[in-house]
PDB file of C-alpha atoms in Angstrom:
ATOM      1  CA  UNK Y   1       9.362   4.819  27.072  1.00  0.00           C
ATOM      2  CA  UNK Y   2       9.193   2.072  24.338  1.00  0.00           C
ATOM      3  CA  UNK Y   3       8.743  -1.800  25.053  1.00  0.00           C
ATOM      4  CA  UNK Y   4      10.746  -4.002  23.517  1.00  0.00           C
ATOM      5  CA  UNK Y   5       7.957  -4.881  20.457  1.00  0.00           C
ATOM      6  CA  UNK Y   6       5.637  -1.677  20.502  1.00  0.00           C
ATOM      7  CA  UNK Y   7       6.517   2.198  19.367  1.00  0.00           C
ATOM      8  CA  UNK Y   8       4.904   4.726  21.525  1.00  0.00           C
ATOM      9  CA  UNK Y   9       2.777   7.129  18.722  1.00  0.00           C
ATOM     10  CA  UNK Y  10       2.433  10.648  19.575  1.00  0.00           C
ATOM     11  CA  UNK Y  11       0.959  13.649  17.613  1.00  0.00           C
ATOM     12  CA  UNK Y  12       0.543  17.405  18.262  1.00  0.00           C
ATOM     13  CA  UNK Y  13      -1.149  19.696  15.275  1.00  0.00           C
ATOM     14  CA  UNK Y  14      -0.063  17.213  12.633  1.00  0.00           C
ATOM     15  CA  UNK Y  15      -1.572  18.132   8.975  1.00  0.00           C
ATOM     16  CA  UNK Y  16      -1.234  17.326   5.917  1.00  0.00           C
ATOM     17  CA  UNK Y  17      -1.719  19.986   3.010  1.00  0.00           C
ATOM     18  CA  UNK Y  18      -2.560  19.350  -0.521  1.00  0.00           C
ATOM     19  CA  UNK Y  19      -2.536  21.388  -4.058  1.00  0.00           C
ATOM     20  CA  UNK Y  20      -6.316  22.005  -2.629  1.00  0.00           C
ATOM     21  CA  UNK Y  21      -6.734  22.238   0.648  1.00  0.00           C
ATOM     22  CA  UNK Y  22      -5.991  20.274   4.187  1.00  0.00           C
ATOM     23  CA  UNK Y  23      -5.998  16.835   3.223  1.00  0.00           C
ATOM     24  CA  UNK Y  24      -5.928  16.512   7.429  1.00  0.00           C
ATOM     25  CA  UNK Y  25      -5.176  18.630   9.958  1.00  0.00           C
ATOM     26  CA  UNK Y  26      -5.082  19.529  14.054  1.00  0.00           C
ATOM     27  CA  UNK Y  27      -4.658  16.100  14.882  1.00  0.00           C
ATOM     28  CA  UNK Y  28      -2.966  14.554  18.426  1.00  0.00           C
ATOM     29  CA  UNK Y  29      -2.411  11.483  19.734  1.00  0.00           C
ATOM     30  CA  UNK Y  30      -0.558  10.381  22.703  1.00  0.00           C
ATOM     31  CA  UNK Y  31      -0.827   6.115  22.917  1.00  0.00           C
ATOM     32  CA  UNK Y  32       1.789   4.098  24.718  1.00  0.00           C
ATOM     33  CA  UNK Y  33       3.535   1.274  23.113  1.00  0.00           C
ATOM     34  CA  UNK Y  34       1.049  -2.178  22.564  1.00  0.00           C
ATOM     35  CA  UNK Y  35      -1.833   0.159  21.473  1.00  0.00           C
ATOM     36  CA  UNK Y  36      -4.478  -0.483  19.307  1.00  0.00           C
ATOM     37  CA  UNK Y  37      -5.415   2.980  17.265  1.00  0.00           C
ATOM     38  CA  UNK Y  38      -8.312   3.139  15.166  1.00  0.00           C
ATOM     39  CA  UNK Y  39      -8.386   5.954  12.488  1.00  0.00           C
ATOM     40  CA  UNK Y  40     -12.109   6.128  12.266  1.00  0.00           C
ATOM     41  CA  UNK Y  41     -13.512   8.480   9.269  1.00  0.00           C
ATOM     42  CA  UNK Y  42     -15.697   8.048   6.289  1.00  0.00           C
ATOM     43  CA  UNK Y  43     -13.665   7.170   2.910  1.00  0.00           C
ATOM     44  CA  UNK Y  44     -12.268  10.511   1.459  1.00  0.00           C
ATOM     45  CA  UNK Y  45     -11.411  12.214   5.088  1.00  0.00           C
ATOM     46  CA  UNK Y  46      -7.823  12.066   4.917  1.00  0.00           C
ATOM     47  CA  UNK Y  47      -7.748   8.620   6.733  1.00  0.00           C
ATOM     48  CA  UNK Y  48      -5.075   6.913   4.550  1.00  0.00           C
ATOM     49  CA  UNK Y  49      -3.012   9.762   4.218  1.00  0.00           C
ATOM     50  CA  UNK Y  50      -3.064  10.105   7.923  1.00  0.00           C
ATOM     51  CA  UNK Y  51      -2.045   6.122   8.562  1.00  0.00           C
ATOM     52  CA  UNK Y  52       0.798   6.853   5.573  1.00  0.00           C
ATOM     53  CA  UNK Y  53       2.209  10.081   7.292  1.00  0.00           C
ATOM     54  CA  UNK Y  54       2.113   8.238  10.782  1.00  0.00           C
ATOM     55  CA  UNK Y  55       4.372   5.571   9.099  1.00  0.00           C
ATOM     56  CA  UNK Y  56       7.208   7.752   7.670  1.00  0.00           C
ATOM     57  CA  UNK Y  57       5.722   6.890   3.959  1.00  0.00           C
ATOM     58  CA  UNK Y  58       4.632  10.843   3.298  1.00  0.00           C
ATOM     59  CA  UNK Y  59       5.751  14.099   4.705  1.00  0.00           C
ATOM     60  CA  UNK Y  60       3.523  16.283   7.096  1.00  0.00           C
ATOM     61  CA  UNK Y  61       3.359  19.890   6.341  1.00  0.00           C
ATOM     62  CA  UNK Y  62       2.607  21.204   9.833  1.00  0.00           C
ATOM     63  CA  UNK Y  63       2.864  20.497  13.098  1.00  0.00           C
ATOM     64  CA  UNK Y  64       4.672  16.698  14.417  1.00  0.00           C
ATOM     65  CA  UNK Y  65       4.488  13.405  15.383  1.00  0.00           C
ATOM     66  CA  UNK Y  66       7.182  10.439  17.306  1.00  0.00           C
ATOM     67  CA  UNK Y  67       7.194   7.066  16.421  1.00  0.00           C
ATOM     68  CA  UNK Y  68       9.080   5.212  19.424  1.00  0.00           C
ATOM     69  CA  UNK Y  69      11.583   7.862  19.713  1.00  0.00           C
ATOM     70  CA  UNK Y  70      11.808   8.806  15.843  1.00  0.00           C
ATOM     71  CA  UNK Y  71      10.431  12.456  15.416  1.00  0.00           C
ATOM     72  CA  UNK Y  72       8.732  12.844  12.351  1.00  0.00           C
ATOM     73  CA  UNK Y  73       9.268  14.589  10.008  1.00  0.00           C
ATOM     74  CA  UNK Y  74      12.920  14.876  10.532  1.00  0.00           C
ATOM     75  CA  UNK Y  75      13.378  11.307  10.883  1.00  0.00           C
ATOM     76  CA  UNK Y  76      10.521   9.825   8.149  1.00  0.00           C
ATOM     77  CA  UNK Y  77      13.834   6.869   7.146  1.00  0.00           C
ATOM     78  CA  UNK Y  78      13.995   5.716  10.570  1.00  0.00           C
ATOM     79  CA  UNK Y  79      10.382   5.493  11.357  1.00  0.00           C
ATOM     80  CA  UNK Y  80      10.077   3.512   8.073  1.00  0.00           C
ATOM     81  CA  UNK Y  81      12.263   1.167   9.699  1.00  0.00           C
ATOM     82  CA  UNK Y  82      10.029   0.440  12.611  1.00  0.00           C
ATOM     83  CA  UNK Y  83       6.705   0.696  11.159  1.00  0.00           C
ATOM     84  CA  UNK Y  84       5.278  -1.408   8.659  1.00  0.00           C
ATOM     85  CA  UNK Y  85       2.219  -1.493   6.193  1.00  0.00           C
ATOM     86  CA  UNK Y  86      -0.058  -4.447   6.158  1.00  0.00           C
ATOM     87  CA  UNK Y  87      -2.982  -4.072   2.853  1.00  0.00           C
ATOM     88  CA  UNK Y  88      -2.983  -0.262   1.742  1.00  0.00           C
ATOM     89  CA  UNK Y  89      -4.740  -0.573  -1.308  1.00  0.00           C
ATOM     90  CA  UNK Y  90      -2.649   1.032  -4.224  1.00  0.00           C
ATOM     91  CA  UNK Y  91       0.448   1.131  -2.142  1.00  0.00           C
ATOM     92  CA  UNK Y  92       1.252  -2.576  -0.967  1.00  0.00           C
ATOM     93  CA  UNK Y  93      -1.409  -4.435  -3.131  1.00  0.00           C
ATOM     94  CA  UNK Y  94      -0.759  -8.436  -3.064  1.00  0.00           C
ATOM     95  CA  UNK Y  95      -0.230  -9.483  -6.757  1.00  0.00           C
ATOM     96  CA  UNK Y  96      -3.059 -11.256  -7.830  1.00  0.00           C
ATOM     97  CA  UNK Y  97      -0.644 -13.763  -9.967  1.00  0.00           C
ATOM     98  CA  UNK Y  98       1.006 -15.383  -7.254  1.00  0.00           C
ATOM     99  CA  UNK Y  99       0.278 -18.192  -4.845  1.00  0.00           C
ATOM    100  CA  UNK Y 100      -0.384 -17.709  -1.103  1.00  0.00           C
ATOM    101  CA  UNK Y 101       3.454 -19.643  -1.246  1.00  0.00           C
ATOM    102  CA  UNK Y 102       5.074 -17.304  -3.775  1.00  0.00           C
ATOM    103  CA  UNK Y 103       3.572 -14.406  -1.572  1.00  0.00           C
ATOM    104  CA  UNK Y 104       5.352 -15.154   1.264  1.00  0.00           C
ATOM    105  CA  UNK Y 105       8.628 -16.433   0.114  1.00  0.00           C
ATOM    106  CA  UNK Y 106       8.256 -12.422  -1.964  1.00  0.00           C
ATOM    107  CA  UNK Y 107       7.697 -11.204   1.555  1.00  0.00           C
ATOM    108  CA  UNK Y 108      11.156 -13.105   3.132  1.00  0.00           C
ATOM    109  CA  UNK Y 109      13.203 -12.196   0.350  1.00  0.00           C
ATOM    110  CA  UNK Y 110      12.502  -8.504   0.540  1.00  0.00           C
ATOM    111  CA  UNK Y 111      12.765  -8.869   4.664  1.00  0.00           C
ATOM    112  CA  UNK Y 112      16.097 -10.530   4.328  1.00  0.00           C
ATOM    113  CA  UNK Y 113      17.887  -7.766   2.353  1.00  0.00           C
ATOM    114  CA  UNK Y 114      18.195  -5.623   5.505  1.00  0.00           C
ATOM    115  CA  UNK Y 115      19.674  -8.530   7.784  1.00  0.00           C
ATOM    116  CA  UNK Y 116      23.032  -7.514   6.374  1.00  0.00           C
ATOM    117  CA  UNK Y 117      24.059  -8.257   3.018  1.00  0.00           C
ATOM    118  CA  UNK Y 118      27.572 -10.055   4.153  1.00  0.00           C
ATOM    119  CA  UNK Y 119      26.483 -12.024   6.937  1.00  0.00           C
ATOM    120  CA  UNK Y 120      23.420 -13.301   5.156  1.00  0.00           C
ATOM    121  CA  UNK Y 121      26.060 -14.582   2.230  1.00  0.00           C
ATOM    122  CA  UNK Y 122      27.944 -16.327   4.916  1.00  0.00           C
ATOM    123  CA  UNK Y 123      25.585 -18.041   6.581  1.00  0.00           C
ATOM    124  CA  UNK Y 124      25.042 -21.453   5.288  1.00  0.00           C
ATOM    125  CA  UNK Y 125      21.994 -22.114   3.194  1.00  0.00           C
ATOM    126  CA  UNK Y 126      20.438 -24.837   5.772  1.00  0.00           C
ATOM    127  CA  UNK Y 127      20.625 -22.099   8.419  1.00  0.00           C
ATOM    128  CA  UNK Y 128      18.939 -19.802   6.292  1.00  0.00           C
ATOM    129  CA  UNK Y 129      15.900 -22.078   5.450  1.00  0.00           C
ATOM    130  CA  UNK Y 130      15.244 -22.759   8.655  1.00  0.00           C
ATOM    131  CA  UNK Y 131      15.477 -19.712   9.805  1.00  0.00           C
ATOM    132  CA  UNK Y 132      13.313 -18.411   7.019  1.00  0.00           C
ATOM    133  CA  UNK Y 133      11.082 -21.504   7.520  1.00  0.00           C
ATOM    134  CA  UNK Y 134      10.998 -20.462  11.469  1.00  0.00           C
ATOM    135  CA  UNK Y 135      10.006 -16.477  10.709  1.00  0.00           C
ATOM    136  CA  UNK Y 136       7.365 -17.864   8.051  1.00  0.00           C
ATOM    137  CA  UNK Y 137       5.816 -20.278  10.465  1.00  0.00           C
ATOM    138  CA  UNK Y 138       5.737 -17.796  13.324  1.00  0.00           C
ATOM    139  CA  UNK Y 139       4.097 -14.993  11.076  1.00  0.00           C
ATOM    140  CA  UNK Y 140       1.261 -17.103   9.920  1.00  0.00           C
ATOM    141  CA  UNK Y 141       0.282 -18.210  13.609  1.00  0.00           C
ATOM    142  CA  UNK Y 142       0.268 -14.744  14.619  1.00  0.00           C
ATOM    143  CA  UNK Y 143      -1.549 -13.555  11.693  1.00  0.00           C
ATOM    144  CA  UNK Y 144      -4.212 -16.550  12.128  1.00  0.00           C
ATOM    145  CA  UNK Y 145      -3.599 -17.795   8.455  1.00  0.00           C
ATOM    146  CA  UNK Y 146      -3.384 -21.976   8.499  1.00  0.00           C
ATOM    147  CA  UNK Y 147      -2.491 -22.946   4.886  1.00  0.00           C
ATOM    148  CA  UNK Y 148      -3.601 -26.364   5.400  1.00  0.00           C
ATOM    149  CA  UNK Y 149      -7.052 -24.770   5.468  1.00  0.00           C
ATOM    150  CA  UNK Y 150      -6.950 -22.905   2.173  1.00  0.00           C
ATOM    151  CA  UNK Y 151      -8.134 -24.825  -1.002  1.00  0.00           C
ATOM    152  CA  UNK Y 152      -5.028 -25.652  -2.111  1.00  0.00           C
ATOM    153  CA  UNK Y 153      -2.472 -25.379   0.674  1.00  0.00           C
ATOM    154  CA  UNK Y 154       0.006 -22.694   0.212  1.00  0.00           C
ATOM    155  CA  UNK Y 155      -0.526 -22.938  -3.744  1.00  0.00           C
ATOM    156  CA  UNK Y 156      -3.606 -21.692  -3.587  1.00  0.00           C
ATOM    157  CA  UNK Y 157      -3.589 -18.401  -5.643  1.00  0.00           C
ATOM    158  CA  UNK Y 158      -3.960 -15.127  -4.147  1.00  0.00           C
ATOM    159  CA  UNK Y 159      -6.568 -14.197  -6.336  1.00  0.00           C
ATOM    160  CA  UNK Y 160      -8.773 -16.950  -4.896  1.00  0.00           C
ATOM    161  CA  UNK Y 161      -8.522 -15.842  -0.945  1.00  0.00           C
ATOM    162  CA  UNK Y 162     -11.307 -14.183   0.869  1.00  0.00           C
ATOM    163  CA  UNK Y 163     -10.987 -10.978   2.124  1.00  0.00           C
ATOM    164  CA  UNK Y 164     -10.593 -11.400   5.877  1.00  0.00           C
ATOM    165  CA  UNK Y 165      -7.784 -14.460   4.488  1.00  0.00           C
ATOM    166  CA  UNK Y 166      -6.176 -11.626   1.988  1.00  0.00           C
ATOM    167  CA  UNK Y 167      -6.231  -9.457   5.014  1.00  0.00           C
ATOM    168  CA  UNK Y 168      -4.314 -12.478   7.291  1.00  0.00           C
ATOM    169  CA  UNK Y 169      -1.679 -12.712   4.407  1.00  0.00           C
ATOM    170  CA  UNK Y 170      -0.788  -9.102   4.003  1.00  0.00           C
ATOM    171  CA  UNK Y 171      -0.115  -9.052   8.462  1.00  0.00           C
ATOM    172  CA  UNK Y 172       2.080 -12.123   8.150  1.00  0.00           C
ATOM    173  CA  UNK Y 173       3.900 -10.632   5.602  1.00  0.00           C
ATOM    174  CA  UNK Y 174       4.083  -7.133   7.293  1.00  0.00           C
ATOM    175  CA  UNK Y 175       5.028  -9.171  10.168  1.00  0.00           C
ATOM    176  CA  UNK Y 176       8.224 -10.937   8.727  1.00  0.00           C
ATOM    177  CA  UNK Y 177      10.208  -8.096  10.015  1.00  0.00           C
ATOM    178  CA  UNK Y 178       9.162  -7.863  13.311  1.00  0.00           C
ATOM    179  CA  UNK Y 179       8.096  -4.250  12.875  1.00  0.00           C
ATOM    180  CA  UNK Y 180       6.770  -2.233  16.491  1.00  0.00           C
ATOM    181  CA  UNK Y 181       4.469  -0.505  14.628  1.00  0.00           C
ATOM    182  CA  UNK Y 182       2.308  -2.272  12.250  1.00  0.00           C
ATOM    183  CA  UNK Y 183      -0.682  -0.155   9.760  1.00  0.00           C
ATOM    184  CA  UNK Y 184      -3.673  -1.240   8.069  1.00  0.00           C
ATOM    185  CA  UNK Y 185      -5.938   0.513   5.964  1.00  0.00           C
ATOM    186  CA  UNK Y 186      -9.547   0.116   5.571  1.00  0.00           C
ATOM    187  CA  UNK Y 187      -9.854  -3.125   7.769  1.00  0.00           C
ATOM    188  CA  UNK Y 188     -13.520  -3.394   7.688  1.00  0.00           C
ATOM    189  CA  UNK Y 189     -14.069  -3.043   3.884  1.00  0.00           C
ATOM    190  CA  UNK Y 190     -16.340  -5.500   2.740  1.00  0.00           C
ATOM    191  CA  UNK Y 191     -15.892  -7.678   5.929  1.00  0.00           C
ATOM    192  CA  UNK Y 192     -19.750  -8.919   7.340  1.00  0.00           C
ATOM    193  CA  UNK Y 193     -20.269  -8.319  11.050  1.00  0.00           C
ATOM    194  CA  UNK Y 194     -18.533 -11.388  11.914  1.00  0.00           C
ATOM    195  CA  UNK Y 195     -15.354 -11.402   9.628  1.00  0.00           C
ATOM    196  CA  UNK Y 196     -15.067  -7.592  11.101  1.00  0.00           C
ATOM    197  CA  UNK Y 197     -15.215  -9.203  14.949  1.00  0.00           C
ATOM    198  CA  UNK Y 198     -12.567 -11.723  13.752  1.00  0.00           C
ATOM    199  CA  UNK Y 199      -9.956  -9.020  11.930  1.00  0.00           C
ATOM    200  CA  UNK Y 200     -10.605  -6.760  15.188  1.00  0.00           C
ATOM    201  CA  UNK Y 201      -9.699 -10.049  17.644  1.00  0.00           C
ATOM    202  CA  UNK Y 202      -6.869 -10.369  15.249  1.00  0.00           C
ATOM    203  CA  UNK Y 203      -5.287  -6.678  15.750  1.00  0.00           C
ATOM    204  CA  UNK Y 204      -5.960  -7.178  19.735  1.00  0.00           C
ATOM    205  CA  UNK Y 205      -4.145  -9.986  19.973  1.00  0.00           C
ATOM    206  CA  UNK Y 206      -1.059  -8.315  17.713  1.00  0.00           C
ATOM    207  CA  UNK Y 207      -1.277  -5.394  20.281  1.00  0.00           C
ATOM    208  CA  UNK Y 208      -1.352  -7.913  22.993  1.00  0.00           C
ATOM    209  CA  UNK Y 209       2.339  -9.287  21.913  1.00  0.00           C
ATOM    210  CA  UNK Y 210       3.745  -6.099  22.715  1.00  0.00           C
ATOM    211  CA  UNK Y 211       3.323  -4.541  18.674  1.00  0.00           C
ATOM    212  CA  UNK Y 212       1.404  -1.230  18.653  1.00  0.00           C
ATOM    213  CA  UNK Y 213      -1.325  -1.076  15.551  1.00  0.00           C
ATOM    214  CA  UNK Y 214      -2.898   1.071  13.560  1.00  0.00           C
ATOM    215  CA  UNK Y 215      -5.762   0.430  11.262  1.00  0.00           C
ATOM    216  CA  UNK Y 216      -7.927   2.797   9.113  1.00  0.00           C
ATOM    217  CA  UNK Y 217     -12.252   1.609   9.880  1.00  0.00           C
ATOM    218  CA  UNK Y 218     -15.166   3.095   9.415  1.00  0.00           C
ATOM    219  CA  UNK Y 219     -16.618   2.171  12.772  1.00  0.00           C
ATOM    220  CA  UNK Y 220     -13.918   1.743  15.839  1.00  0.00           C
ATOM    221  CA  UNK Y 221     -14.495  -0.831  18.730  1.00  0.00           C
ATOM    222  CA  UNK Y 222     -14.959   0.808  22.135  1.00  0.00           C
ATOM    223  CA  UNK Y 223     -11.337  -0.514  23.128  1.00  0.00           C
ATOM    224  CA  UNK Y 224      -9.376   1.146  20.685  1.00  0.00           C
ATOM    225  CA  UNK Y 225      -7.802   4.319  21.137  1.00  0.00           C
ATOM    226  CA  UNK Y 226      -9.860   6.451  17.952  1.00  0.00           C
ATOM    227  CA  UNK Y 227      -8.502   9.058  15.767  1.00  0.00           C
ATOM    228  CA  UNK Y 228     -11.140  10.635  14.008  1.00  0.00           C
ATOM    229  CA  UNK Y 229     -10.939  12.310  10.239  1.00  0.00           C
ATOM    230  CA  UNK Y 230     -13.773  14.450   9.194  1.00  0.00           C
ATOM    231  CA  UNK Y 231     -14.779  14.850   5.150  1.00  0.00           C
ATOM    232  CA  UNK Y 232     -14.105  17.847   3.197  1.00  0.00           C
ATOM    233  CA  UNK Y 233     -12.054  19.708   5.937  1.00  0.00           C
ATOM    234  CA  UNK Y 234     -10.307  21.393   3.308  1.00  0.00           C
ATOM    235  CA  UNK Y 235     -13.917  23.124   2.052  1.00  0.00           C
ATOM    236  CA  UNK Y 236     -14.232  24.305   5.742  1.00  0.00           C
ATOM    237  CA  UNK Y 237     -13.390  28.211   6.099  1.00  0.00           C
ATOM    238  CA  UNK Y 238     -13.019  27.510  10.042  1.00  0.00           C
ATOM    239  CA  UNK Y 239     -10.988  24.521   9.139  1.00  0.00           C
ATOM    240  CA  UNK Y 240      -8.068  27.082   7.045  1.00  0.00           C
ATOM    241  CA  UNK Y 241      -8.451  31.112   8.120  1.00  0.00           C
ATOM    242  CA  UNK Y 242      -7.290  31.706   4.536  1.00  0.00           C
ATOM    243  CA  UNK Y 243      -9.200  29.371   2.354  1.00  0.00           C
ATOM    244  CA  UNK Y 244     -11.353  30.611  -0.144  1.00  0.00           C
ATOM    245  CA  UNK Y 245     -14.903  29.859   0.852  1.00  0.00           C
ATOM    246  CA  UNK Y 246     -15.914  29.596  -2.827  1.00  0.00           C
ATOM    247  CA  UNK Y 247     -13.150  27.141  -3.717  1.00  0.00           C
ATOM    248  CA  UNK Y 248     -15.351  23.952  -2.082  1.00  0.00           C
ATOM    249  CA  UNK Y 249     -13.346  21.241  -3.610  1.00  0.00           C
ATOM    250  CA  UNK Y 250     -12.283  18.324  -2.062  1.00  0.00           C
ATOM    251  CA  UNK Y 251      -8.683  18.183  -0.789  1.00  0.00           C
ATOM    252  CA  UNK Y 252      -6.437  15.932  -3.851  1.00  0.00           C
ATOM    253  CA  UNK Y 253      -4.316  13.647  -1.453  1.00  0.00           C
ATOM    254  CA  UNK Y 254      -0.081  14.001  -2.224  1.00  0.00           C
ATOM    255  CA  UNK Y 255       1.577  10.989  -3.680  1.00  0.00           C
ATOM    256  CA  UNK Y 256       3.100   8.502  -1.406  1.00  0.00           C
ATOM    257  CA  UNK Y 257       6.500   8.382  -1.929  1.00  0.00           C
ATOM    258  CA  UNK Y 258       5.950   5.226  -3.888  1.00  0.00           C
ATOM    259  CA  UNK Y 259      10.527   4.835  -4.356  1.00  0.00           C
ATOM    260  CA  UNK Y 260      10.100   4.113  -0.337  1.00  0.00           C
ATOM    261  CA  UNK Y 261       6.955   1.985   0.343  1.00  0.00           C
ATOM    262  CA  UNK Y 262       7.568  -1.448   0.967  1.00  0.00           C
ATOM    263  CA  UNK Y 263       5.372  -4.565   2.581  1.00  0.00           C
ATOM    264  CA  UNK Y 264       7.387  -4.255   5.933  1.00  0.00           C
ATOM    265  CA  UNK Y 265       9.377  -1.763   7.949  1.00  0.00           C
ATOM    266  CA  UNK Y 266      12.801  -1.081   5.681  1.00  0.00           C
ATOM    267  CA  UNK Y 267      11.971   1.162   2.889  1.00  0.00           C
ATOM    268  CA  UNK Y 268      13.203  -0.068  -0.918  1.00  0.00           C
ATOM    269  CA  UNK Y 269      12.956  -2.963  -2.271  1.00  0.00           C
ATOM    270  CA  UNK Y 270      15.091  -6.347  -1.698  1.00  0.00           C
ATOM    271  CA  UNK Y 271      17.533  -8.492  -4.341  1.00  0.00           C
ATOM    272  CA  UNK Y 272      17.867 -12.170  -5.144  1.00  0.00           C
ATOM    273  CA  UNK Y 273      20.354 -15.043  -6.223  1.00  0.00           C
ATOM    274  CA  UNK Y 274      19.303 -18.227  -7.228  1.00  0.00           C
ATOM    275  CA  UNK Y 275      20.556 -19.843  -3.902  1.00  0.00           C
ATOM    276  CA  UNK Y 276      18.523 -17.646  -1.427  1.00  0.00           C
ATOM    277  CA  UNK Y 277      15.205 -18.495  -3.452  1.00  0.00           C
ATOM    278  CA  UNK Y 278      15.952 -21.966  -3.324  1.00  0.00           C
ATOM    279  CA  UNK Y 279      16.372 -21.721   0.576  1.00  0.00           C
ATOM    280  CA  UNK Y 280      13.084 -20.138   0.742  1.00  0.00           C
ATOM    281  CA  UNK Y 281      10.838 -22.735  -1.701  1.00  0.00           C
ATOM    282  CA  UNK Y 282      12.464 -25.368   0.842  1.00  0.00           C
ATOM    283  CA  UNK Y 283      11.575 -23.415   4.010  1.00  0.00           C
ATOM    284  CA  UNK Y 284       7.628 -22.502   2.488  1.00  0.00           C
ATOM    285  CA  UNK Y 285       7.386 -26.286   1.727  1.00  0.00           C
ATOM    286  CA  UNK Y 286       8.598 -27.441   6.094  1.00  0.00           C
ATOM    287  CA  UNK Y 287       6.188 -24.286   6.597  1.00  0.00           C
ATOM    288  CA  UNK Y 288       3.244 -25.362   4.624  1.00  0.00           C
ATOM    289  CA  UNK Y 289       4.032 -29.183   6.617  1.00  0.00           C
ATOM    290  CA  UNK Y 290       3.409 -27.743   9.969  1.00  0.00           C
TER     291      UNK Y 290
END
């Protein structure tokens, strides 16, 4: 049974085929809601795939999985719902040309879209700001990201962040709508021992709250429930009983179904009016005050 934040994720012969070969395959997984699930692999095992087909972003070809109580694959629109991506690279990048502000108000904008088109025209534009200003605010303490302490506030550019602060950015804006399932993918890529200790704290505290998370790592912590991908399981006979020993190449991963991948849980992308944004610069500016 799900908590009130966190999805229960469950998994029994899941697998993922490609044009080559398994791209994954045989996996299970049975962790209760407020996990923390490490897919632990080395880079060309399937790993993304895995964290992608676990979100509702690409279809399995065998076997199944639940999100909360969202069986996938029959339900891949409603687990999109409740799960969201924090940095996938190639799926979710943050755009380099923006400012840690612009980012975020990006982030609200698509978010808001899927509070109800009518009632969000309705409301008055103070209560949007602060309410906007409010889910900003609470999404950067969670993630760990103070503005004041970036080189230029919140108009410090993207492009100029760290890694472990790019990484903070992406899980505030994954965590705008208050998704129970929240993915990362490669978490400890280029992070030194210490940044690494600091992005793990980070998840731990997220799964704390009540959200269950998934992130993609070369090397799991000893507290985290671990999901383990193996290279070239497609060039393994045992792996497929008909695979064709002589065709050793690696697996070529499917294509994300890039029309519904989106920074947090809805899938598709949000619209504007010149009113909304201008509720947003006002509540990034109270945000960037506290």
């Amino acid at each position: 049974m799900d908590s009130p934040h966190g999805a229960a994720v469950k998994a029994e012969g899941f697998g993922l085929k490609g044009p080559r070969g398994w791209v994954f395959r045989g996996v299970g997984i049975d962790a209760a809601p407020g996990s923390l699930i490490a897919v632990q692999g080395p880079s060309g095992s399937g790993r993304t795939c895995l964290l992608l087909a676990l979100t509702g972003r690409m279809k399995p070809t065998e076997g199944h999985a639940e999100i909360g109580s969202h069986r996938l694959p029959k339900r891949m629109a409603a687990v999109r719902r409740v799960a969201a991506l924090g940095p996938v690279s190639g799926v979710n990048d943050l755009d380099q040309a923006l400012t840690v502000a612009e980012q975020l108000r990006e982030g609200a904008l698509l978010q808001r879209r899927y509070e109800g088109p009518v009632r969000a025209l309705l409301r008055p534009r103070g209560e949007r700001r602060s309410s906007t200003a409010a889910r900003i605010a609470a999404a950067l303490a969670a993630a760990g990201l103070d503005l004041a302490t970036l080189p230029k506030g919140p108009r410090t550019s993207v492009r100029d962040l760290e890694r472990l602060e790019s990484v903070r950015l992406s899980v505030a804006i994954a965590l705008l709508g208050s998704p129970r399932l929240l993915a990362l993918d490669d978490l400890d890529l280029k992070l030194s021992d210490a940044e690494r200790a600091e992005a793990w704290d980070l998840l731990r505290s997220l799964a704390a709250r009540g959200t269950t998370v998934l992130a993609v790592c070369s090397e799991a912590p000893a507290d985290a429930t671990v999901l383990r991908t193996v290279a070239d399981a497609a060039a393994d006979p045992e792996a497929d009983p008909e695979a064709d020993p002589d065709a050793a190449e690696p697996a070529a991963v499917p294509r994300p179904m890039d029309s519904e991948i989106t920074w947090g849980s809805p899938e598709g992308t949000g619209t504007t009016d010149t009113d909304e944004t201008k509720g947003d610069d006002d509540a990034l500016t109270e945000a960037g005050r506290a």
